[in-house]
PDB file of C-alpha atoms in Angstrom:
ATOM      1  CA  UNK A  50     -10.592 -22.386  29.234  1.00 69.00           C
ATOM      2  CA  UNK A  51     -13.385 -22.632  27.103  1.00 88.00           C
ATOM      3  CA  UNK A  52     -14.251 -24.810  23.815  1.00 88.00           C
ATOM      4  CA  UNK A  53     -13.483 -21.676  21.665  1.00 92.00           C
ATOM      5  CA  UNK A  54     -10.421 -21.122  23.272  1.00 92.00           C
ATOM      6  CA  UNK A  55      -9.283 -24.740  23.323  1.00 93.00           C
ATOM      7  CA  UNK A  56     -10.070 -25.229  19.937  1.00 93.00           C
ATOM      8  CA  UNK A  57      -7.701 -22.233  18.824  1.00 91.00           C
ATOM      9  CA  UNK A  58      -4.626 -23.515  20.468  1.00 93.00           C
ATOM     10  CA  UNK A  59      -5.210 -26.717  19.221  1.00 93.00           C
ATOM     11  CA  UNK A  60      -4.740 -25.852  15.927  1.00 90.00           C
ATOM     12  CA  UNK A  61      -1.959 -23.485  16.531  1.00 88.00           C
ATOM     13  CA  UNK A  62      -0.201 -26.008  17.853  1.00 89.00           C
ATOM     14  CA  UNK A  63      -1.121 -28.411  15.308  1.00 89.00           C
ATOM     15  CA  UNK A  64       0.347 -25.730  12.907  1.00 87.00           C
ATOM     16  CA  UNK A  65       3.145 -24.836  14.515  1.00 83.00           C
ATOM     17  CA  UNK A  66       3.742 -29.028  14.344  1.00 84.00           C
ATOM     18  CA  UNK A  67       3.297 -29.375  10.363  1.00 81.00           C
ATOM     19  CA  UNK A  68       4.842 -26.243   9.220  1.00 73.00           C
ATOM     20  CA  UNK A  69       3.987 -25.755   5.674  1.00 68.00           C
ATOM     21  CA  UNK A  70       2.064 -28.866   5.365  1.00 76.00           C
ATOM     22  CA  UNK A  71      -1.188 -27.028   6.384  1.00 79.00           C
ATOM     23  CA  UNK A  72      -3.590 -28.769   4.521  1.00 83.00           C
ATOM     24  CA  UNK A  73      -2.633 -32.225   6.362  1.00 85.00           C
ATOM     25  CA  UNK A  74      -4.947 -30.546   9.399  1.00 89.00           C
ATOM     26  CA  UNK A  75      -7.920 -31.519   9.313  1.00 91.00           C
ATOM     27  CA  UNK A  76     -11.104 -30.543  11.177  1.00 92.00           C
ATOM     28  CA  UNK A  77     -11.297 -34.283  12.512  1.00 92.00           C
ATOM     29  CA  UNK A  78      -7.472 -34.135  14.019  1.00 93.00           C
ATOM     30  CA  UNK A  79      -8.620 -30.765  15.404  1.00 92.00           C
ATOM     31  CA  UNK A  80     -11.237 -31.612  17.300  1.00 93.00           C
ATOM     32  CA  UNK A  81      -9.973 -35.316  18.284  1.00 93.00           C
ATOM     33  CA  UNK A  82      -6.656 -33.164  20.058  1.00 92.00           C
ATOM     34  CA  UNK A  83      -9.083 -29.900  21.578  1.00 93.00           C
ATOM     35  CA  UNK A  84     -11.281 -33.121  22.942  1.00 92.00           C
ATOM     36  CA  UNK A  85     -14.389 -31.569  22.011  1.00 92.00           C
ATOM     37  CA  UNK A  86     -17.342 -32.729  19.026  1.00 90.00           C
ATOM     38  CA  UNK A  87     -16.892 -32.509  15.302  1.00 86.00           C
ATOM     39  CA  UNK A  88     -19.659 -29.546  14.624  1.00 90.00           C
ATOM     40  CA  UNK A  89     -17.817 -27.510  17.512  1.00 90.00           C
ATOM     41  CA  UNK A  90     -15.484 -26.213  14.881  1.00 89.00           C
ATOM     42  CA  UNK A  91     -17.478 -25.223  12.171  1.00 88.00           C
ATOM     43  CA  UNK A  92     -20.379 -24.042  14.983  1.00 90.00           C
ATOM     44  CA  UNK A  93     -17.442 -21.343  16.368  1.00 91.00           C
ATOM     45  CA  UNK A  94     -15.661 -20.590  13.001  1.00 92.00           C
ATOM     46  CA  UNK A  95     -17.923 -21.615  10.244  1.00 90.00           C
ATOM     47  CA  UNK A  96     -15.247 -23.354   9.016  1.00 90.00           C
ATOM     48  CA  UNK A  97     -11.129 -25.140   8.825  1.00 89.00           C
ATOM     49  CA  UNK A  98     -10.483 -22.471   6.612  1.00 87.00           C
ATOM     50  CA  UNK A  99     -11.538 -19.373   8.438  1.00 88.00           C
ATOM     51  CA  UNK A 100      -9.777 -21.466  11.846  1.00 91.00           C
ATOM     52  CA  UNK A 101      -6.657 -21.114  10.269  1.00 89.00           C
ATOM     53  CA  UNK A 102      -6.516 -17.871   9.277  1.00 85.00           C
ATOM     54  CA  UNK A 103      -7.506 -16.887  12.872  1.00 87.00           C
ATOM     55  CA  UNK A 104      -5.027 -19.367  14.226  1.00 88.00           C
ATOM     56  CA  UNK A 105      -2.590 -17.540  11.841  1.00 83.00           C
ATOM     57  CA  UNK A 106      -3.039 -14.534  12.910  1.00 82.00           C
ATOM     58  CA  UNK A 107      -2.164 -15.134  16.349  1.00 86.00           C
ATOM     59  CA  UNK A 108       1.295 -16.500  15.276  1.00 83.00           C
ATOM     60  CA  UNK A 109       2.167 -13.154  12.920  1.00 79.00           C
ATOM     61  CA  UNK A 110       0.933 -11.077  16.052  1.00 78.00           C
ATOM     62  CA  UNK A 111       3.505 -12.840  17.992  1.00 78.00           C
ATOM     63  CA  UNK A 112       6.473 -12.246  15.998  1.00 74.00           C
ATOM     64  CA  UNK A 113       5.662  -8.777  15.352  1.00 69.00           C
ATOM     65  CA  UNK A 114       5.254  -8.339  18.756  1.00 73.00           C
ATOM     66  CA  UNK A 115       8.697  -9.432  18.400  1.00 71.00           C
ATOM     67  CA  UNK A 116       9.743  -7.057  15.716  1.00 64.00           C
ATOM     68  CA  UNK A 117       8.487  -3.772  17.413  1.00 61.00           C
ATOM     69  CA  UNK A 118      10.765  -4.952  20.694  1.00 67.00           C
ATOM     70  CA  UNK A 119      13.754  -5.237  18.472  1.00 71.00           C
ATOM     71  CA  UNK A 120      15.242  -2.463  20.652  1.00 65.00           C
ATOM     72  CA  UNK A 121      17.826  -4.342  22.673  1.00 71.00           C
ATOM     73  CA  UNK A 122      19.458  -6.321  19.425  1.00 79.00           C
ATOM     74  CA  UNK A 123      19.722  -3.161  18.220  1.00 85.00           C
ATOM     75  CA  UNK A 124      21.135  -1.031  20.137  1.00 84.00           C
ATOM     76  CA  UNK A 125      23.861   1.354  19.097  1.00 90.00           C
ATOM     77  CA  UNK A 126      22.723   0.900  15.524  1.00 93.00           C
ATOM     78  CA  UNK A 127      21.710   3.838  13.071  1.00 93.00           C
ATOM     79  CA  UNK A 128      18.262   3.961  12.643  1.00 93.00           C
ATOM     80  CA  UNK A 129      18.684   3.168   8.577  1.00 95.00           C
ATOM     81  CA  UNK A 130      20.552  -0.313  10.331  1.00 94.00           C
ATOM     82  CA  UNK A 131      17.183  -0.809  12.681  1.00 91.00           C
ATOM     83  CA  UNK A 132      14.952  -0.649   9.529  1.00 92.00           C
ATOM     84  CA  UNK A 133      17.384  -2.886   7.764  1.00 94.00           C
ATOM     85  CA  UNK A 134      17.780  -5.276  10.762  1.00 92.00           C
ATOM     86  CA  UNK A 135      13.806  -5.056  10.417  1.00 88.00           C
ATOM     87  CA  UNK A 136      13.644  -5.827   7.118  1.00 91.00           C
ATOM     88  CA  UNK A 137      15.614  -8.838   7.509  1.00 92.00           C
ATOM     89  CA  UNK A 138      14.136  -9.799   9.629  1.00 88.00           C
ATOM     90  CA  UNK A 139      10.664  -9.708   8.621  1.00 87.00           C
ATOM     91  CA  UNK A 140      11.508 -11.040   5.008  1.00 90.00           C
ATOM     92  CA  UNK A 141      13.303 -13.991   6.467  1.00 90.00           C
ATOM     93  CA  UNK A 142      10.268 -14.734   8.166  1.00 86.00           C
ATOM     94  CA  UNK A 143       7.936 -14.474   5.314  1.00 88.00           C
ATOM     95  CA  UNK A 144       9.744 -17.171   3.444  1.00 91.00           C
ATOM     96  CA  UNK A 145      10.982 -19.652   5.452  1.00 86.00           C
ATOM     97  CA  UNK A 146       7.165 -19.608   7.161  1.00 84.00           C
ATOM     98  CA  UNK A 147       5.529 -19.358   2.882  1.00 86.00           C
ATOM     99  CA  UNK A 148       2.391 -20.886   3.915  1.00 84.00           C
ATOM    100  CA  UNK A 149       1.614 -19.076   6.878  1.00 85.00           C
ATOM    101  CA  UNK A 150       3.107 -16.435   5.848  1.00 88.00           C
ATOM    102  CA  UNK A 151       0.973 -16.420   3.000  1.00 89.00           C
ATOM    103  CA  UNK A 152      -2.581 -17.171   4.470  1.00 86.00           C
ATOM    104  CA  UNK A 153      -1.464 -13.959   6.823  1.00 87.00           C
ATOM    105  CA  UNK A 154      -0.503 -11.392   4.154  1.00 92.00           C
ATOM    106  CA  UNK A 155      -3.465 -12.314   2.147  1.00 90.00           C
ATOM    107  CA  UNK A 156      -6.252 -12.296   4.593  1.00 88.00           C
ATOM    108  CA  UNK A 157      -5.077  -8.862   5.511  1.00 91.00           C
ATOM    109  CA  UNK A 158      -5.656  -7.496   2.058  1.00 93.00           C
ATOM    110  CA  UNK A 159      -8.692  -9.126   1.540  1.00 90.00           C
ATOM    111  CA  UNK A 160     -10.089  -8.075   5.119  1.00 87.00           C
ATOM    112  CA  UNK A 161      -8.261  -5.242   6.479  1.00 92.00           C
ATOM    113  CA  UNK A 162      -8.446  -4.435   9.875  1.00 89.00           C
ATOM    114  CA  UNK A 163      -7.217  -1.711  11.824  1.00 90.00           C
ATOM    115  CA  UNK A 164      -5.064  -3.742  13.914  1.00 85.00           C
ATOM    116  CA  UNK A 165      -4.541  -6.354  11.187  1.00 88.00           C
ATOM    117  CA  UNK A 166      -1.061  -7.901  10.889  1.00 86.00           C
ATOM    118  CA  UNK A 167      -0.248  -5.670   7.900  1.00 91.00           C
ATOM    119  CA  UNK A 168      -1.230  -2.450  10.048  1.00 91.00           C
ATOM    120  CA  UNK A 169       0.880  -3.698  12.872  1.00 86.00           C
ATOM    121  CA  UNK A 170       4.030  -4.257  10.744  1.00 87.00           C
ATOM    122  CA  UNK A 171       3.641  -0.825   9.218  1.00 91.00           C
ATOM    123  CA  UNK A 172       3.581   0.904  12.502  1.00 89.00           C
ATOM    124  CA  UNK A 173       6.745  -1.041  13.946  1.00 87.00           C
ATOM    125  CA  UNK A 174       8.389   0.245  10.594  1.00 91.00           C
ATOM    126  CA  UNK A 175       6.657   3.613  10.995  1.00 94.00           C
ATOM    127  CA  UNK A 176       9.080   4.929  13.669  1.00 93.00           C
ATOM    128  CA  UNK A 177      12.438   3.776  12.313  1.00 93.00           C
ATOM    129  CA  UNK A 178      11.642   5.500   8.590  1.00 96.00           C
ATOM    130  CA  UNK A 179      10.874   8.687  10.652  1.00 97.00           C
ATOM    131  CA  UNK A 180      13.898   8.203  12.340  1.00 95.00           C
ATOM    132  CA  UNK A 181      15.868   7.713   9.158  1.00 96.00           C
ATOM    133  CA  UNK A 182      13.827  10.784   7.321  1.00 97.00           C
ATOM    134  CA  UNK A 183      13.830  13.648  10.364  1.00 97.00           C
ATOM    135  CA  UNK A 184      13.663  16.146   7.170  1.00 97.00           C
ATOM    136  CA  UNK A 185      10.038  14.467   5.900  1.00 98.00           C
ATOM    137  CA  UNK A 186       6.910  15.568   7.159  1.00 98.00           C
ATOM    138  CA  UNK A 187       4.480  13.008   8.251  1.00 98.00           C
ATOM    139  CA  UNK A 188       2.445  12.743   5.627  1.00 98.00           C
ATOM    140  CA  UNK A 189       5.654  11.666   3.507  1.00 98.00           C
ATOM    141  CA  UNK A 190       6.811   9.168   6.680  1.00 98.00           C
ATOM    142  CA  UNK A 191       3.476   7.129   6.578  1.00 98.00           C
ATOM    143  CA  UNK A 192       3.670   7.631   2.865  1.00 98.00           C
ATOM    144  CA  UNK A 193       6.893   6.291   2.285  1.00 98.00           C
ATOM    145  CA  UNK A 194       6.017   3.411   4.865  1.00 97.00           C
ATOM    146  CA  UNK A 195       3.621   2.156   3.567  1.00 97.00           C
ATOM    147  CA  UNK A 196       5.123   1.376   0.155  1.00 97.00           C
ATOM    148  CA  UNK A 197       7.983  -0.264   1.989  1.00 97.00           C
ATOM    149  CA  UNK A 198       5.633  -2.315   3.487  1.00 96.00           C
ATOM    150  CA  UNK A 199       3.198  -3.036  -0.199  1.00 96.00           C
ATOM    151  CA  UNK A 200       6.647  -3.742  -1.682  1.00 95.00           C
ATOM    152  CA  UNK A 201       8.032  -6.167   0.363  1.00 95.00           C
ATOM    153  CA  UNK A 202       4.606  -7.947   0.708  1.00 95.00           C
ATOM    154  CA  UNK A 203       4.471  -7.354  -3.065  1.00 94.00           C
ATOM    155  CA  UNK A 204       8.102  -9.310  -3.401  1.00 94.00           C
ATOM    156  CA  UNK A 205       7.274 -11.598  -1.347  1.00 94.00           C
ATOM    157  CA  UNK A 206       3.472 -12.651  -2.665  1.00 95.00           C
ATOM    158  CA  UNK A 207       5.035 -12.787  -6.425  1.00 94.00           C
ATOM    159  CA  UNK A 208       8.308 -13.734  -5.648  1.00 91.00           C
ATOM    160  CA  UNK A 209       8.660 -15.921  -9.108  1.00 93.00           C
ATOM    161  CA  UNK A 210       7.433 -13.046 -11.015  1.00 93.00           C
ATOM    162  CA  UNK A 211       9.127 -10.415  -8.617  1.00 90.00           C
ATOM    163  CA  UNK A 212      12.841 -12.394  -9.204  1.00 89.00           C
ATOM    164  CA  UNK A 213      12.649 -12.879 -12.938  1.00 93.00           C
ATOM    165  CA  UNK A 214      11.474  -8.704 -13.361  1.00 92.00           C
ATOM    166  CA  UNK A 215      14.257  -8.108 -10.559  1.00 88.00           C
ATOM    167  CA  UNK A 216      16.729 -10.153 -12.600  1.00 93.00           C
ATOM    168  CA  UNK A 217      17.327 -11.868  -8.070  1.00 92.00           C
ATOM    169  CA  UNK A 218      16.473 -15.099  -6.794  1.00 94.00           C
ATOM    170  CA  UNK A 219      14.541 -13.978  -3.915  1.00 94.00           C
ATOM    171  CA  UNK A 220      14.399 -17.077  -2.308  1.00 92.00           C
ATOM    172  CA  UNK A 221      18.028 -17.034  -1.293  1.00 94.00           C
ATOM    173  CA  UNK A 222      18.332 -15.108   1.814  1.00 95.00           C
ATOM    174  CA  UNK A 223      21.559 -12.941   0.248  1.00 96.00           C
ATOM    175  CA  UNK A 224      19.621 -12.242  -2.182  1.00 95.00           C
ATOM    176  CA  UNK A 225      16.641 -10.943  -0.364  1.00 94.00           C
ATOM    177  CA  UNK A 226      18.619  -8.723   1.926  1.00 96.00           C
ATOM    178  CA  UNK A 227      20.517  -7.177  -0.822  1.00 95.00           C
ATOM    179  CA  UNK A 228      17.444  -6.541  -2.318  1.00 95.00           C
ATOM    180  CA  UNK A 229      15.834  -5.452   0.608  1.00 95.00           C
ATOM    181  CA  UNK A 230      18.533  -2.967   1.502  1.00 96.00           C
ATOM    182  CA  UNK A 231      18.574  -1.740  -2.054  1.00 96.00           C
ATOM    183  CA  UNK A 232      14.823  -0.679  -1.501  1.00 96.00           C
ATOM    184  CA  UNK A 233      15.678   1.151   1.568  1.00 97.00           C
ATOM    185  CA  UNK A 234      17.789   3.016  -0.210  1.00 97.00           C
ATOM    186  CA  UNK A 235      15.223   3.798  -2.950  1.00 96.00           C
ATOM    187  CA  UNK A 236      12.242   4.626  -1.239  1.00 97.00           C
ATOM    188  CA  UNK A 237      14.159   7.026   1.638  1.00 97.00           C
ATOM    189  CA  UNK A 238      15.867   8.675  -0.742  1.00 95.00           C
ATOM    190  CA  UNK A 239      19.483   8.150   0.085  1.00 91.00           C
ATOM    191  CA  UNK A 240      22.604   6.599  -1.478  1.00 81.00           C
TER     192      UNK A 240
END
């Protein structure tokens, strides 16, 4: 494995070791656990900063890696209960990972990628809003989708704001699925 390589697991494993403490890691810890010079870090990824968010990244791929193989839970569900399993799912993670969680959502909308985490989370949820919608077109389906997706990131990002406008503590996860399921119901169109 090479320096590069080393270096990134390092620090995913040093964040997947402080949680939401992520400003405890430090470029010096980093390189002291990868076993490889100070400048190494900054000469591969300019800087901590941009590290993490790459390191980041790889996590959020992983679970929604996880998410778009959410067939076998699932089974024998209606596809509105696969989008709301989904949902759950995904907004669970979101807040009981903030920081992470955080860093992923907003690197996404201030670089988006084509195969960003954002894009990948739309097109796991792409499928099951067809499935719920066989009457829309597929201009409406991605449509549709994609404020699903902008509103939970939306809830999530400005959850204080989001829970006194909502009149819902978002941060309990009752709350958060009721609200989630209540969205569902809003933006497909059924009651």
């Amino acid at each position: 494995m090479d320096n590069k390589e080393t270096i990134i697991r390092t620090t995913i494993a040093l964040i997947e070791e402080k949680g939401e403490d992520l400003d405890r890691i430090t470029v010096r810890e980093i390189s002291k656990r990868a076993g490889v010079g100070l400048g190494l870090v900054n000469y591969h990824f300019g800087n901590k900063d941009k590290l993490i968010e790459l390191c980041v990244e790889r996590i959020i791929n992983r679970i929604v890696e996880q998410f778009q193989n959410i067939r076998e839970k699932t089974e024998g569900f209606t596809p509105f209960e696969k989008l709301e399993y989904l949902g759950n799912m995904t907004f669970d993670f979101l807040f009981e990972h903030y920081a992470v969680s955080r860093i992923s959502v907003l690197s996404d909308m201030k670089n988006p990628k084509i195969d960003d985490n954002t894009h990948r989370t739309y097109a796991a949820y792409l499928p099951l809003v067809a499935a719920c919608r066989p009457d829309w077109d597929e201009r409406t389906v991605k449509r549709k989708t994609f404020c699903l997706i902008s509103a939970m990131q939306q809830a999530f990002l400005r959850y204080e704001t989001a829970s006194m406008i909502l009149d819902v503590d978002l941060n309990q996860k009752e709350n958060r699925r009721a609200w989630h399921t209540q969205i569902l119901h809003d933006v497909l169109e059924v009651s």
